[in-house]
mmCIF file of C-alpha atoms in Angstrom:
data_model
loop_
_atom_site.group_PDB
_atom_site.id
_atom_site.type_symbol
_atom_site.label_atom_id
_atom_site.label_comp_id
_atom_site.label_asym_id
_atom_site.label_seq_id
_atom_site.Cartn_x
_atom_site.Cartn_y
_atom_site.Cartn_z
ATOM 1 C CA MET A 1 -43.301 -52.744 27.982
ATOM 2 C CA ASN A 2 -40.665 -53.880 30.781
ATOM 3 C CA GLU A 3 -41.871 -52.708 34.195
ATOM 4 C CA ILE A 4 -38.993 -49.760 34.610
ATOM 5 C CA ASN A 5 -40.735 -47.884 31.000
ATOM 6 C CA LYS A 6 -44.319 -48.835 32.548
ATOM 7 C CA ARG A 7 -43.603 -46.787 35.562
ATOM 8 C CA GLU A 8 -41.574 -43.904 33.495
ATOM 9 C CA GLN A 9 -44.682 -43.914 31.140
ATOM 10 C CA ILE A 10 -47.295 -43.699 34.143
ATOM 11 C CA ILE A 11 -45.371 -40.835 35.352
ATOM 12 C CA GLU A 12 -45.191 -38.719 32.338
ATOM 13 C CA VAL A 13 -48.560 -39.477 31.238
ATOM 14 C CA SER A 14 -49.825 -38.568 34.604
ATOM 15 C CA GLU A 15 -47.380 -35.728 34.885
ATOM 16 C CA LYS A 16 -49.253 -34.424 31.313
ATOM 17 C CA LEU A 17 -52.772 -34.649 32.842
ATOM 18 C CA PHE A 18 -52.619 -33.213 36.029
ATOM 19 C CA LEU A 19 -50.474 -30.181 34.251
ATOM 20 C CA GLU A 20 -53.568 -29.775 31.806
ATOM 21 C CA LYS A 21 -56.321 -31.247 33.818
ATOM 22 C CA GLY A 22 -55.025 -30.401 37.381
ATOM 23 C CA PHE A 23 -54.855 -33.372 40.197
ATOM 24 C CA PRO A 24 -57.867 -32.895 41.344
ATOM 25 C CA ASN A 25 -59.758 -33.822 38.208
ATOM 26 C CA THR A 26 -57.473 -36.407 37.115
ATOM 27 C CA SER A 27 -58.900 -40.271 37.843
ATOM 28 C CA VAL A 28 -56.439 -42.905 37.859
ATOM 29 C CA GLU A 29 -58.973 -44.702 35.171
ATOM 30 C CA ASP A 30 -57.649 -40.916 32.913
ATOM 31 C CA ILE A 31 -54.491 -42.380 33.047
ATOM 32 C CA THR A 32 -54.429 -45.875 32.420
ATOM 33 C CA ASN A 33 -57.027 -44.924 29.894
ATOM 34 C CA VAL A 34 -54.353 -42.953 27.975
ATOM 35 C CA LEU A 35 -52.240 -45.446 28.132
ATOM 36 C CA GLY A 36 -54.239 -48.149 27.612
ATOM 37 C CA ILE A 37 -53.953 -50.170 30.957
ATOM 38 C CA ALA A 38 -55.590 -52.138 33.443
ATOM 39 C CA LYS A 39 -56.005 -49.933 36.234
ATOM 40 C CA GLY A 40 -54.729 -52.781 38.108
ATOM 41 C CA SER A 41 -51.336 -51.945 36.626
ATOM 42 C CA PHE A 42 -51.337 -48.717 38.042
ATOM 43 C CA TYR A 43 -51.668 -50.172 41.214
ATOM 44 C CA THR A 44 -48.620 -52.110 40.751
ATOM 45 C CA TYR A 45 -46.234 -48.981 40.658
ATOM 46 C CA PHE A 46 -48.125 -46.904 43.008
ATOM 47 C CA SER A 47 -50.389 -47.434 46.211
ATOM 48 C CA SER A 48 -52.488 -43.858 44.934
ATOM 49 C CA LYS A 49 -52.422 -41.244 43.066
ATOM 50 C CA GLU A 50 -51.577 -38.912 45.934
ATOM 51 C CA GLU A 51 -48.301 -41.378 46.129
ATOM 52 C CA LEU A 52 -47.528 -40.700 42.046
ATOM 53 C CA LEU A 53 -47.778 -37.476 42.964
ATOM 54 C CA LYS A 54 -45.462 -36.901 45.588
ATOM 55 C CA GLU A 55 -43.321 -39.036 43.227
ATOM 56 C CA ILE A 56 -43.031 -36.458 40.666
ATOM 57 C CA VAL A 57 -42.572 -33.911 42.927
ATOM 58 C CA SER A 58 -39.339 -35.248 44.533
ATOM 59 C CA LYS A 59 -37.801 -36.731 41.093
ATOM 60 C CA THR A 60 -38.373 -32.864 40.370
ATOM 61 C CA LEU A 61 -36.211 -31.531 43.287
ATOM 62 C CA LYS A 62 -34.171 -34.554 42.970
ATOM 63 C CA ASN A 63 -33.064 -33.604 39.046
ATOM 64 C CA ILE A 64 -32.859 -30.236 39.403
ATOM 65 C CA TYR A 65 -31.297 -30.473 42.712
ATOM 66 C CA GLU A 66 -28.335 -32.741 40.625
ATOM 67 C CA GLU A 67 -27.980 -30.793 37.545
ATOM 68 C CA LEU A 68 -27.577 -27.417 39.785
ATOM 69 C CA SER A 69 -24.916 -29.257 42.025
ATOM 70 C CA GLN A 70 -22.820 -30.509 38.727
ATOM 71 C CA PHE A 71 -22.346 -27.171 37.655
ATOM 72 C CA SER A 72 -18.006 -26.513 37.480
ATOM 73 C CA PHE A 73 -16.476 -23.260 38.109
ATOM 74 C CA GLU A 74 -12.759 -24.845 37.361
ATOM 75 C CA ASN A 75 -10.572 -23.282 34.183
ATOM 76 C CA LYS A 76 -13.183 -20.075 33.434
ATOM 77 C CA ASP A 77 -13.280 -16.714 33.643
ATOM 78 C CA VAL A 78 -16.164 -14.607 35.620
ATOM 79 C CA GLU A 79 -18.038 -13.709 32.362
ATOM 80 C CA LYS A 80 -18.324 -17.560 31.456
ATOM 81 C CA SER A 81 -19.173 -19.124 34.121
ATOM 82 C CA PHE A 82 -22.026 -16.074 34.881
ATOM 83 C CA GLU A 83 -22.505 -17.214 30.672
ATOM 84 C CA GLU A 84 -23.045 -20.828 31.649
ATOM 85 C CA PHE A 85 -25.000 -20.103 35.034
ATOM 86 C CA VAL A 86 -28.230 -17.923 33.134
ATOM 87 C CA SER A 87 -27.414 -20.669 29.995
ATOM 88 C CA LEU A 88 -27.792 -23.724 32.870
ATOM 89 C CA ASN A 89 -31.420 -21.687 34.541
ATOM 90 C CA ILE A 90 -32.756 -21.663 30.642
ATOM 91 C CA GLU A 91 -32.130 -25.274 30.215
ATOM 92 C CA LEU A 92 -33.686 -26.081 33.570
ATOM 93 C CA ALA A 93 -36.667 -23.704 33.110
ATOM 94 C CA LYS A 94 -37.493 -25.437 29.429
ATOM 95 C CA SER A 95 -36.794 -29.218 30.859
ATOM 96 C CA TYR A 96 -38.281 -28.918 34.717
ATOM 97 C CA GLY A 97 -41.096 -25.905 33.731
ATOM 98 C CA PRO A 98 -44.223 -28.156 33.660
ATOM 99 C CA SER A 99 -43.210 -30.569 36.678
ATOM 100 C CA ILE A 100 -42.389 -27.271 38.555
ATOM 101 C CA ILE A 101 -46.270 -26.221 37.764
ATOM 102 C CA VAL A 102 -47.340 -29.086 39.008
ATOM 103 C CA SER A 103 -45.119 -29.484 41.759
ATOM 104 C CA LEU A 104 -45.852 -26.122 42.828
ATOM 105 C CA ARG A 105 -50.235 -26.073 42.186
ATOM 106 C CA ASP A 106 -50.715 -29.535 43.115
ATOM 107 C CA PHE A 107 -48.902 -30.507 45.662
ATOM 108 C CA GLY A 108 -49.298 -28.144 48.959
ATOM 109 C CA MET A 109 -52.654 -30.008 49.301
ATOM 110 C CA PHE A 110 -51.124 -33.221 50.580
ATOM 111 C CA LEU A 111 -48.598 -31.385 53.477
ATOM 112 C CA GLU A 112 -49.353 -31.462 56.622
ATOM 113 C CA ASN A 113 -49.300 -27.858 58.427
ATOM 114 C CA GLY A 114 -45.993 -26.633 58.279
ATOM 115 C CA SER A 115 -44.624 -29.227 56.416
ATOM 116 C CA GLU A 116 -45.150 -27.482 53.483
ATOM 117 C CA LYS A 117 -42.915 -24.527 54.787
ATOM 118 C CA ALA A 118 -39.951 -27.218 56.192
ATOM 119 C CA LEU A 119 -40.179 -28.666 52.366
ATOM 120 C CA GLY A 120 -39.741 -24.816 51.166
ATOM 121 C CA ASN A 121 -36.647 -24.136 53.697
ATOM 122 C CA VAL A 122 -35.327 -27.201 52.433
ATOM 123 C CA ILE A 123 -35.233 -26.369 48.789
ATOM 124 C CA PHE A 124 -34.239 -23.067 49.584
ATOM 125 C CA ASP A 125 -31.543 -24.201 51.549
ATOM 126 C CA SER A 126 -29.760 -26.346 48.933
ATOM 127 C CA ILE A 127 -30.468 -23.533 46.056
ATOM 128 C CA LYS A 128 -29.036 -21.009 48.488
ATOM 129 C CA LYS A 129 -25.895 -22.934 49.106
ATOM 130 C CA LEU A 130 -25.223 -23.887 45.576
ATOM 131 C CA ILE A 131 -25.959 -20.035 44.429
ATOM 132 C CA GLU A 132 -23.300 -18.707 47.667
ATOM 133 C CA GLU A 133 -20.670 -21.574 46.112
ATOM 134 C CA PHE A 134 -20.850 -20.062 42.953
ATOM 135 C CA LEU A 135 -20.735 -16.444 44.184
ATOM 136 C CA ARG A 136 -17.989 -16.999 46.314
ATOM 137 C CA ASN A 137 -15.985 -18.920 42.996
ATOM 138 C CA THR A 138 -16.869 -16.454 40.799
ATOM 139 C CA ILE A 139 -16.670 -13.032 42.586
ATOM 140 C CA GLN A 140 -15.306 -13.829 45.978
ATOM 141 C CA ASN A 141 -18.359 -12.187 47.773
ATOM 142 C CA ALA A 142 -21.351 -14.471 48.801
ATOM 143 C CA ASP A 143 -23.239 -12.133 51.098
ATOM 144 C CA GLU A 144 -26.642 -12.583 51.804
ATOM 145 C CA GLU A 145 -27.482 -9.518 49.390
ATOM 146 C CA SER A 146 -25.808 -10.681 46.513
ATOM 147 C CA VAL A 147 -27.210 -14.457 47.148
ATOM 148 C CA ILE A 148 -31.241 -12.932 47.492
ATOM 149 C CA TYR A 149 -30.007 -10.991 44.018
ATOM 150 C CA ILE A 150 -29.037 -13.860 42.223
ATOM 151 C CA THR A 151 -31.791 -16.075 43.407
ATOM 152 C CA GLY A 152 -34.872 -13.339 41.894
ATOM 153 C CA ILE A 153 -32.903 -13.429 38.754
ATOM 154 C CA SER A 154 -32.648 -17.400 38.259
ATOM 155 C CA LEU A 155 -36.641 -17.205 39.393
ATOM 156 C CA SER A 156 -37.177 -14.220 36.707
ATOM 157 C CA ILE A 157 -34.888 -15.752 34.058
ATOM 158 C CA TRP A 158 -37.140 -19.241 34.708
ATOM 159 C CA ILE A 159 -40.943 -17.281 34.288
ATOM 160 C CA GLU A 160 -39.983 -15.369 31.710
ATOM 161 C CA THR A 161 -37.929 -18.564 29.340
ATOM 162 C CA PHE A 162 -40.861 -21.438 30.349
ATOM 163 C CA PHE A 163 -44.224 -18.934 31.449
ATOM 164 C CA PHE A 164 -43.740 -16.239 28.551
ATOM 165 C CA LYS A 165 -41.653 -18.443 25.891
ATOM 166 C CA LYS A 166 -39.152 -15.184 25.784
ATOM 167 C CA GLU A 167 -35.613 -16.416 24.079
ATOM 168 C CA ILE A 168 -33.199 -14.759 26.971
ATOM 169 C CA ASN A 169 -29.549 -13.137 25.753
ATOM 170 C CA LYS A 170 -27.517 -15.062 27.821
ATOM 171 C CA GLN A 171 -24.398 -13.104 27.413
ATOM 172 C CA LYS A 172 -26.561 -9.242 27.992
ATOM 173 C CA MET A 173 -27.884 -11.545 31.116
ATOM 174 C CA ALA A 174 -24.937 -12.652 32.240
ATOM 175 C CA LYS A 175 -23.261 -8.703 31.681
ATOM 176 C CA LEU A 176 -25.965 -7.205 33.503
ATOM 177 C CA ILE A 177 -25.625 -9.733 36.463
ATOM 178 C CA LEU A 178 -22.093 -9.710 36.683
ATOM 179 C CA ASP A 179 -22.450 -5.779 36.382
ATOM 180 C CA GLY A 180 -24.867 -5.256 39.153
ATOM 181 C CA LEU A 181 -22.685 -7.162 41.562
ATOM 182 C CA ARG A 182 -19.987 -5.208 41.091
ATOM 183 C CA ARG A 183 -21.441 -2.233 41.541
ATOM 184 C CA SER A 184 -22.931 -3.385 44.402
ATOM 185 C CA LYS A 185 -19.928 -4.479 46.571
#
């Protein structure tokens, strides 16, 4: 097993164990036992279990932001853009649901007073910026109310897709969103 692969395997197994047992109830020994490696191998890649959790959170947020940032508005009609926006949210929920649960549930215990709010603001500001750009490029209206509306719908899509395992009709959802935004003008 090469070094990069081993590090990634530690992250992957840890994320599953943190999701199943919770961060406090998962030991480094649990992680290394699943992988069949010595404890020392874990510490070659991470100085602590806390550092590993920070890596999981950081990697998850970076990946989600990068995928959202790659969303393209060019050469699409408004309906198609909204349909693709809904599809992207569904795919992100399926891909990153477990990582988000671990991040939200377990990471807060390591943040100092105020830094959790600062982290939340950085994430929210990034998402807000992307939604504002999306709205400017589709319906030419990125007022605060519309941004809140789209943010709420995005969260609902994530919850319905990941937690309730519901299949969302992306065409219908896109039409409902667009109709709602048009009526609010």
